[in-house]
């Protein structure tokens, strides 16, 4: 089993959370950059990273990097990569995505076309054939060019890792599973503390919290492209990773996680998604407006993604909504509140400056993760 280098992309601003997850799995960090973490591991890292990591979008097996400011340099650099070490003669290979930032080469379609030609030329010479059937396993290639530095990776995941497999029912403007998990991991919440999401939508925050609390690996219920790369990763490694994940699930845990929403359809979707994630017994969902939220328990957490501009029919409703959020929070003795929003005036109308504020890019939308920290509960004797 050789050592490989892997690239794990994530939301901008959440690299530290992903780094901590990778270290916890036992792998060595090579580099942390904007929107990605590079690490090293054996073949089993492909399986374990895909199954266990909650906050990355996919796992790329890095196959090469080089400088290229012309298409000739791109062709030669791609051709120099030892593709035959990764892709068998019957493998189906293509450049599924090309991203160029601050580089002289900027046309994704041209980058994809030239790299495919270079791969074909290399493999024709190595396999001594004139054409490829490409009727075997899939080997999608992803390339990023940043300031003329080309980084090439094979996509081991396939569908983005935010697709855990449980979210069949969705509502307008859902938060992704990977982002929700990362935001929860940024807070000091643990399964012994109550968590409420008063704008739960299709239930992503409560479901991800339940999975974290019960130690359910996010990739246990889905498949990955690299499962068919049996020449690189023996099937046994996938079975071992799943067995490891199964053995770590806390099956008898109890949690107080609640999800509220004003929409009946949202609550219906959330309940169905929780059932598919097999955490419905750990979450209480209820149709309830924000103003009716109250709780007798202390030291609880609100973790939520309230409406902001694009999610409200009338943006003029925003000040009143955020005032109401502030009023509800003030009524909850000793609670903490964490909310992600793109609304610039959130703190003003909540009526209090957040203790911490983290800028996070949700796709192309700049959002803020406002963190209002309540007191720590007394230590249990």
Short mmCIF file of C-alpha atoms in Angstrom, two decimals, residues 47-380:
data_model
loop_
_atom_site.label_atom_id
_atom_site.label_comp_id
_atom_site.label_asym_id
_atom_site.label_seq_id
_atom_site.Cartn_x
_atom_site.Cartn_y
_atom_site.Cartn_z
CA UNK A 47 -12.45 4.68 2.12
CA UNK A 48 -12.25 6.20 5.61
CA UNK A 49 -12.16 9.84 4.46
CA UNK A 50 -15.23 9.37 2.24
CA UNK A 51 -17.18 7.55 4.94
CA UNK A 52 -16.18 9.55 8.05
CA UNK A 53 -15.53 13.18 7.06
CA UNK A 54 -18.57 15.41 7.64
CA UNK A 55 -17.35 18.76 6.32
CA UNK A 56 -15.67 18.13 2.95
CA UNK A 57 -17.43 18.14 -0.42
CA UNK A 58 -15.38 15.29 -1.94
CA UNK A 59 -12.04 13.46 -1.71
CA UNK A 60 -9.63 13.92 -4.61
CA UNK A 61 -6.66 11.62 -5.13
CA UNK A 62 -3.92 14.02 -6.22
CA UNK A 63 -2.10 12.66 -9.30
CA UNK A 64 0.04 15.65 -10.29
CA UNK A 65 0.80 19.36 -10.26
CA UNK A 66 2.78 21.61 -12.59
CA UNK A 67 3.06 25.15 -13.96
CA UNK A 68 1.24 26.00 -17.19
CA UNK A 69 0.61 29.40 -18.77
CA UNK A 70 0.11 28.08 -22.33
CA UNK A 71 -1.96 25.22 -23.75
CA UNK A 72 1.27 23.50 -24.91
CA UNK A 73 2.52 23.50 -21.30
CA UNK A 74 -0.85 22.20 -20.12
CA UNK A 75 -0.70 19.37 -22.69
CA UNK A 76 2.88 18.37 -21.83
CA UNK A 77 2.31 18.64 -18.08
CA UNK A 78 -0.80 16.45 -18.26
CA UNK A 79 0.96 13.94 -20.52
CA UNK A 80 3.82 13.63 -18.00
CA UNK A 81 1.44 12.37 -15.26
CA UNK A 82 1.70 8.53 -14.90
CA UNK A 83 -1.98 7.91 -15.70
CA UNK A 84 -1.37 4.21 -16.31
CA UNK A 85 -0.64 3.82 -12.57
CA UNK A 86 -4.21 4.86 -11.78
CA UNK A 87 -6.43 4.14 -14.81
CA UNK A 88 -6.66 0.63 -16.30
CA UNK A 89 -6.80 0.11 -20.06
CA UNK A 90 -10.62 -0.17 -20.11
CA UNK A 91 -11.21 2.72 -17.64
CA UNK A 92 -13.61 5.50 -18.59
CA UNK A 93 -11.79 8.80 -18.05
CA UNK A 94 -12.70 12.43 -18.65
CA UNK A 95 -12.09 15.87 -17.15
CA UNK A 96 -15.38 16.46 -15.35
CA UNK A 97 -14.54 19.94 -14.05
CA UNK A 98 -11.88 22.59 -14.67
CA UNK A 99 -11.60 25.70 -12.50
CA UNK A 100 -9.25 28.57 -13.33
CA UNK A 101 -8.49 31.47 -10.98
CA UNK A 102 -6.08 34.33 -11.74
CA UNK A 103 -4.46 32.28 -14.53
CA UNK A 104 -3.61 32.82 -18.19
CA UNK A 105 -5.55 29.69 -19.17
CA UNK A 106 -9.17 30.41 -18.33
CA UNK A 107 -11.50 28.55 -20.74
CA UNK A 108 -12.83 25.47 -18.88
CA UNK A 109 -13.94 23.68 -22.07
CA UNK A 110 -10.54 24.17 -23.76
CA UNK A 111 -8.70 23.03 -20.62
CA UNK A 112 -10.89 19.91 -20.43
CA UNK A 113 -10.43 19.08 -24.14
CA UNK A 114 -6.63 19.50 -24.18
CA UNK A 115 -6.13 17.51 -20.98
CA UNK A 116 -8.24 14.62 -22.32
CA UNK A 117 -6.12 14.54 -25.51
CA UNK A 118 -2.92 14.51 -23.44
CA UNK A 119 -4.22 11.65 -21.28
CA UNK A 120 -5.13 9.65 -24.39
CA UNK A 121 -1.68 10.22 -25.92
CA UNK A 122 0.08 9.07 -22.75
CA UNK A 123 -2.03 5.97 -22.32
CA UNK A 124 -1.91 4.99 -26.01
CA UNK A 125 1.86 4.82 -25.73
CA UNK A 126 1.83 2.99 -22.38
CA UNK A 127 -0.85 0.45 -23.28
CA UNK A 128 0.30 0.16 -26.91
CA UNK A 129 -3.22 0.64 -28.33
CA UNK A 130 -4.77 3.13 -30.76
CA UNK A 131 -8.16 3.51 -29.06
CA UNK A 132 -9.85 2.77 -25.74
CA UNK A 133 -13.16 0.98 -25.17
CA UNK A 134 -13.74 2.97 -21.94
CA UNK A 135 -16.30 0.39 -20.81
CA UNK A 136 -14.77 -0.14 -17.35
CA UNK A 137 -14.88 1.82 -14.09
CA UNK A 138 -15.30 5.62 -14.04
CA UNK A 139 -12.26 7.85 -13.42
CA UNK A 140 -13.50 11.46 -13.36
CA UNK A 141 -10.68 14.03 -13.29
CA UNK A 142 -10.89 17.44 -11.64
CA UNK A 143 -8.38 20.21 -12.26
CA UNK A 144 -7.79 23.56 -10.56
CA UNK A 145 -5.50 26.21 -12.03
CA UNK A 146 -4.55 28.91 -9.53
CA UNK A 147 -2.03 31.57 -10.65
CA UNK A 148 -0.88 29.21 -13.45
CA UNK A 149 -0.27 26.33 -10.99
CA UNK A 150 -2.19 23.26 -12.21
CA UNK A 151 -3.36 20.71 -9.62
CA UNK A 152 -4.90 17.49 -10.97
CA UNK A 153 -6.94 15.00 -8.97
CA UNK A 154 -9.07 11.90 -9.52
CA UNK A 155 -12.50 12.23 -7.91
CA UNK A 156 -12.92 9.26 -5.56
CA UNK A 157 -16.35 10.35 -4.30
CA UNK A 158 -18.63 10.80 -7.32
CA UNK A 159 -21.69 12.66 -6.06
CA UNK A 160 -20.77 15.45 -3.64
CA UNK A 161 -20.37 14.19 -0.08
CA UNK A 162 -23.12 16.55 1.11
CA UNK A 163 -25.46 14.00 -0.48
CA UNK A 164 -25.66 11.69 2.52
CA UNK A 165 -28.66 9.94 1.01
CA UNK A 166 -31.27 11.00 3.58
CA UNK A 167 -32.50 14.29 2.14
CA UNK A 168 -35.16 13.18 -0.32
CA UNK A 169 -37.64 15.89 0.67
CA UNK A 170 -36.44 19.50 0.43
CA UNK A 171 -37.82 22.98 0.96
CA UNK A 172 -36.83 26.34 -0.46
CA UNK A 173 -33.20 27.45 0.19
CA UNK A 174 -31.96 24.44 2.19
CA UNK A 175 -28.55 24.52 3.88
CA UNK A 176 -26.20 21.74 2.72
CA UNK A 177 -25.42 18.85 5.02
CA UNK A 178 -21.65 19.52 4.96
CA UNK A 179 -22.11 23.20 5.87
CA UNK A 180 -24.61 22.39 8.64
CA UNK A 181 -22.24 19.80 10.13
CA UNK A 182 -19.28 22.21 10.00
CA UNK A 183 -21.24 24.95 11.76
CA UNK A 184 -22.37 22.58 14.51
CA UNK A 185 -18.76 21.43 14.99
CA UNK A 186 -17.74 25.10 15.37
CA UNK A 187 -19.92 25.35 18.48
CA UNK A 188 -19.33 23.73 21.91
CA UNK A 189 -22.61 21.78 21.60
CA UNK A 190 -22.55 18.12 22.64
CA UNK A 191 -25.22 15.45 22.90
CA UNK A 192 -25.84 16.19 26.59
CA UNK A 193 -27.10 19.72 25.80
CA UNK A 194 -30.47 20.64 24.31
CA UNK A 195 -30.41 21.97 20.72
CA UNK A 196 -33.28 23.81 19.01
CA UNK A 197 -33.54 25.01 15.41
CA UNK A 198 -36.58 27.33 15.17
CA UNK A 199 -36.24 27.61 11.34
CA UNK A 200 -35.50 23.95 10.68
CA UNK A 201 -36.75 23.73 7.07
CA UNK A 202 -36.11 20.20 5.85
CA UNK A 203 -34.35 19.36 9.12
CA UNK A 204 -30.68 19.52 8.16
CA UNK A 205 -29.31 21.07 11.40
CA UNK A 206 -31.23 18.72 13.75
CA UNK A 207 -30.41 15.65 11.62
CA UNK A 208 -26.70 16.46 11.35
CA UNK A 209 -26.59 17.16 15.11
CA UNK A 210 -28.24 13.82 15.84
CA UNK A 211 -25.73 12.04 13.58
CA UNK A 212 -22.83 13.81 15.32
CA UNK A 213 -24.25 13.05 18.77
CA UNK A 214 -24.82 9.36 17.97
CA UNK A 215 -21.44 9.16 16.16
CA UNK A 216 -23.06 8.02 12.90
CA UNK A 217 -20.57 8.35 10.02
CA UNK A 218 -22.14 10.50 7.26
CA UNK A 219 -21.09 8.22 4.37
CA UNK A 220 -22.40 4.94 5.74
CA UNK A 221 -25.54 4.94 3.62
CA UNK A 222 -24.16 5.76 0.16
CA UNK A 223 -21.74 4.57 -2.51
CA UNK A 224 -18.58 6.14 -3.97
CA UNK A 225 -16.93 6.15 -7.40
CA UNK A 226 -13.66 4.65 -6.06
CA UNK A 227 -15.44 1.49 -4.85
CA UNK A 228 -14.93 0.10 -8.38
CA UNK A 229 -11.17 0.90 -8.40
CA UNK A 230 -10.31 -2.58 -7.19
CA UNK A 231 -6.79 -2.48 -8.70
CA UNK A 232 -5.99 0.42 -6.29
CA UNK A 233 -8.28 -0.30 -3.33
CA UNK A 234 -9.14 -3.89 -2.37
CA UNK A 235 -12.84 -4.34 -1.58
CA UNK A 236 -11.86 -5.48 1.91
CA UNK A 237 -10.74 -1.93 2.78
CA UNK A 238 -14.27 -0.62 2.10
CA UNK A 239 -15.79 -3.42 4.21
CA UNK A 240 -13.31 -2.69 7.02
CA UNK A 241 -14.16 1.03 6.98
CA UNK A 242 -17.91 0.31 7.13
CA UNK A 243 -17.35 -2.20 9.98
CA UNK A 244 -15.34 0.45 11.84
CA UNK A 245 -18.11 3.01 11.33
CA UNK A 246 -20.78 0.54 12.51
CA UNK A 247 -18.78 -0.28 15.64
CA UNK A 248 -18.52 3.39 16.63
CA UNK A 249 -22.26 4.21 16.52
CA UNK A 250 -23.68 5.01 19.96
CA UNK A 251 -26.96 3.10 19.75
CA UNK A 252 -28.43 3.73 23.18
CA UNK A 253 -27.86 7.50 23.42
CA UNK A 254 -30.61 9.95 24.31
CA UNK A 255 -30.66 13.54 23.07
CA UNK A 256 -32.95 16.53 23.29
CA UNK A 257 -32.93 17.93 19.74
CA UNK A 258 -35.91 19.92 18.47
CA UNK A 259 -36.80 21.39 15.11
CA UNK A 260 -39.56 23.96 14.62
CA UNK A 261 -40.87 25.62 11.48
CA UNK A 262 -43.93 27.69 10.64
CA UNK A 263 -44.49 25.59 7.48
CA UNK A 264 -46.41 22.32 7.68
CA UNK A 265 -44.67 21.09 4.48
CA UNK A 266 -41.25 21.81 5.97
CA UNK A 267 -41.99 19.80 9.11
CA UNK A 268 -43.35 16.93 7.02
CA UNK A 269 -40.15 16.95 4.91
CA UNK A 270 -37.94 17.14 8.01
CA UNK A 271 -39.66 14.16 9.63
CA UNK A 272 -39.28 12.07 6.49
CA UNK A 273 -35.59 12.99 6.12
CA UNK A 274 -34.92 12.15 9.78
CA UNK A 275 -36.58 8.76 9.27
CA UNK A 276 -34.37 8.05 6.25
CA UNK A 277 -31.29 9.08 8.27
CA UNK A 278 -32.48 6.70 11.04
CA UNK A 279 -32.35 9.44 13.68
CA UNK A 280 -36.08 10.25 13.88
CA UNK A 281 -36.22 8.76 17.41
CA UNK A 282 -33.67 11.38 18.54
CA UNK A 283 -35.46 14.50 17.23
CA UNK A 284 -38.78 16.16 18.02
CA UNK A 285 -40.19 18.18 15.08
CA UNK A 286 -43.16 20.51 15.49
CA UNK A 287 -44.96 23.15 13.44
CA UNK A 288 -44.51 26.26 15.56
CA UNK A 289 -43.92 29.98 14.92
CA UNK A 290 -40.79 31.62 16.33
CA UNK A 291 -42.75 33.80 18.80
CA UNK A 292 -44.01 30.68 20.59
CA UNK A 293 -40.55 29.36 21.34
CA UNK A 294 -39.71 29.06 25.02
CA UNK A 295 -37.97 26.46 27.16
CA UNK A 296 -37.65 25.73 30.87
CA UNK A 297 -34.27 23.96 30.45
CA UNK A 298 -31.07 25.96 30.88
CA UNK A 299 -27.82 26.02 28.93
CA UNK A 300 -29.45 25.14 25.62
CA UNK A 301 -28.36 25.95 22.08
CA UNK A 302 -30.14 27.62 19.20
CA UNK A 303 -28.35 26.70 15.95
CA UNK A 304 -30.24 27.96 12.93
CA UNK A 305 -30.34 29.35 9.40
CA UNK A 306 -33.06 32.04 9.54
CA UNK A 307 -34.54 33.63 6.40
CA UNK A 308 -32.54 36.43 4.83
CA UNK A 309 -33.63 38.59 1.87
CA UNK A 310 -33.62 35.95 -0.86
CA UNK A 311 -35.76 33.63 1.29
CA UNK A 312 -38.45 36.14 2.21
CA UNK A 313 -41.20 37.23 -0.14
CA UNK A 314 -40.95 40.73 1.29
CA UNK A 315 -37.43 41.88 2.37
CA UNK A 316 -39.08 44.63 4.44
CA UNK A 317 -40.07 41.90 6.91
CA UNK A 318 -36.41 41.44 7.85
CA UNK A 319 -36.08 43.99 10.70
CA UNK A 320 -39.20 42.65 12.45
CA UNK A 321 -38.04 39.04 12.07
CA UNK A 322 -34.58 39.70 13.52
CA UNK A 323 -36.07 41.77 16.36
CA UNK A 324 -38.22 38.75 17.17
CA UNK A 325 -35.14 36.50 17.13
CA UNK A 326 -33.50 38.88 19.62
CA UNK A 327 -36.59 38.92 21.86
CA UNK A 328 -36.83 35.11 21.92
CA UNK A 329 -33.13 34.73 22.67
CA UNK A 330 -33.27 37.22 25.56
CA UNK A 331 -36.12 35.23 27.10
CA UNK A 332 -34.02 32.04 27.23
CA UNK A 333 -31.97 32.07 30.40
CA UNK A 334 -28.32 31.03 29.95
CA UNK A 335 -28.72 29.81 26.34
CA UNK A 336 -26.25 30.17 23.45
CA UNK A 337 -27.31 31.14 19.92
CA UNK A 338 -25.52 30.49 16.65
CA UNK A 339 -27.03 31.66 13.38
CA UNK A 340 -25.84 31.86 9.79
CA UNK A 341 -27.29 34.65 7.66
CA UNK A 342 -26.42 36.94 4.75
CA UNK A 343 -28.42 39.77 6.36
CA UNK A 344 -25.92 42.56 7.09
CA UNK A 345 -28.11 44.22 9.78
CA UNK A 346 -28.79 41.06 11.78
CA UNK A 347 -26.91 42.18 14.91
CA UNK A 348 -28.54 45.60 14.86
CA UNK A 349 -32.07 44.22 14.98
CA UNK A 350 -31.23 41.30 17.28
CA UNK A 351 -30.22 44.08 19.66
CA UNK A 352 -26.82 42.77 20.64
CA UNK A 353 -23.41 42.40 19.04
CA UNK A 354 -22.34 38.78 18.62
CA UNK A 355 -19.48 37.51 20.78
CA UNK A 356 -17.88 36.12 17.63
CA UNK A 357 -18.60 36.62 13.95
CA UNK A 358 -17.18 34.38 11.24
CA UNK A 359 -17.41 35.13 7.52
CA UNK A 360 -18.33 32.04 5.49
CA UNK A 361 -19.06 31.70 1.77
CA UNK A 362 -22.16 29.60 1.12
CA UNK A 363 -21.65 29.03 -2.59
CA UNK A 364 -21.26 32.54 -3.98
CA UNK A 365 -23.20 34.15 -1.12
CA UNK A 366 -21.18 35.86 1.61
CA UNK A 367 -22.75 34.91 4.93
CA UNK A 368 -21.96 35.57 8.58
CA UNK A 369 -21.99 33.02 11.39
CA UNK A 370 -23.02 35.06 14.43
CA UNK A 371 -22.08 33.40 17.72
CA UNK A 372 -23.79 34.45 20.95
CA UNK A 373 -22.25 32.47 23.78
CA UNK A 374 -24.12 31.70 26.96
CA UNK A 375 -22.44 30.62 30.21
CA UNK A 376 -21.05 27.13 30.62
CA UNK A 377 -23.19 24.80 32.73
CA UNK A 378 -21.77 23.83 36.15
CA UNK A 379 -19.70 20.66 36.10
CA UNK A 380 -21.63 17.56 37.06
#
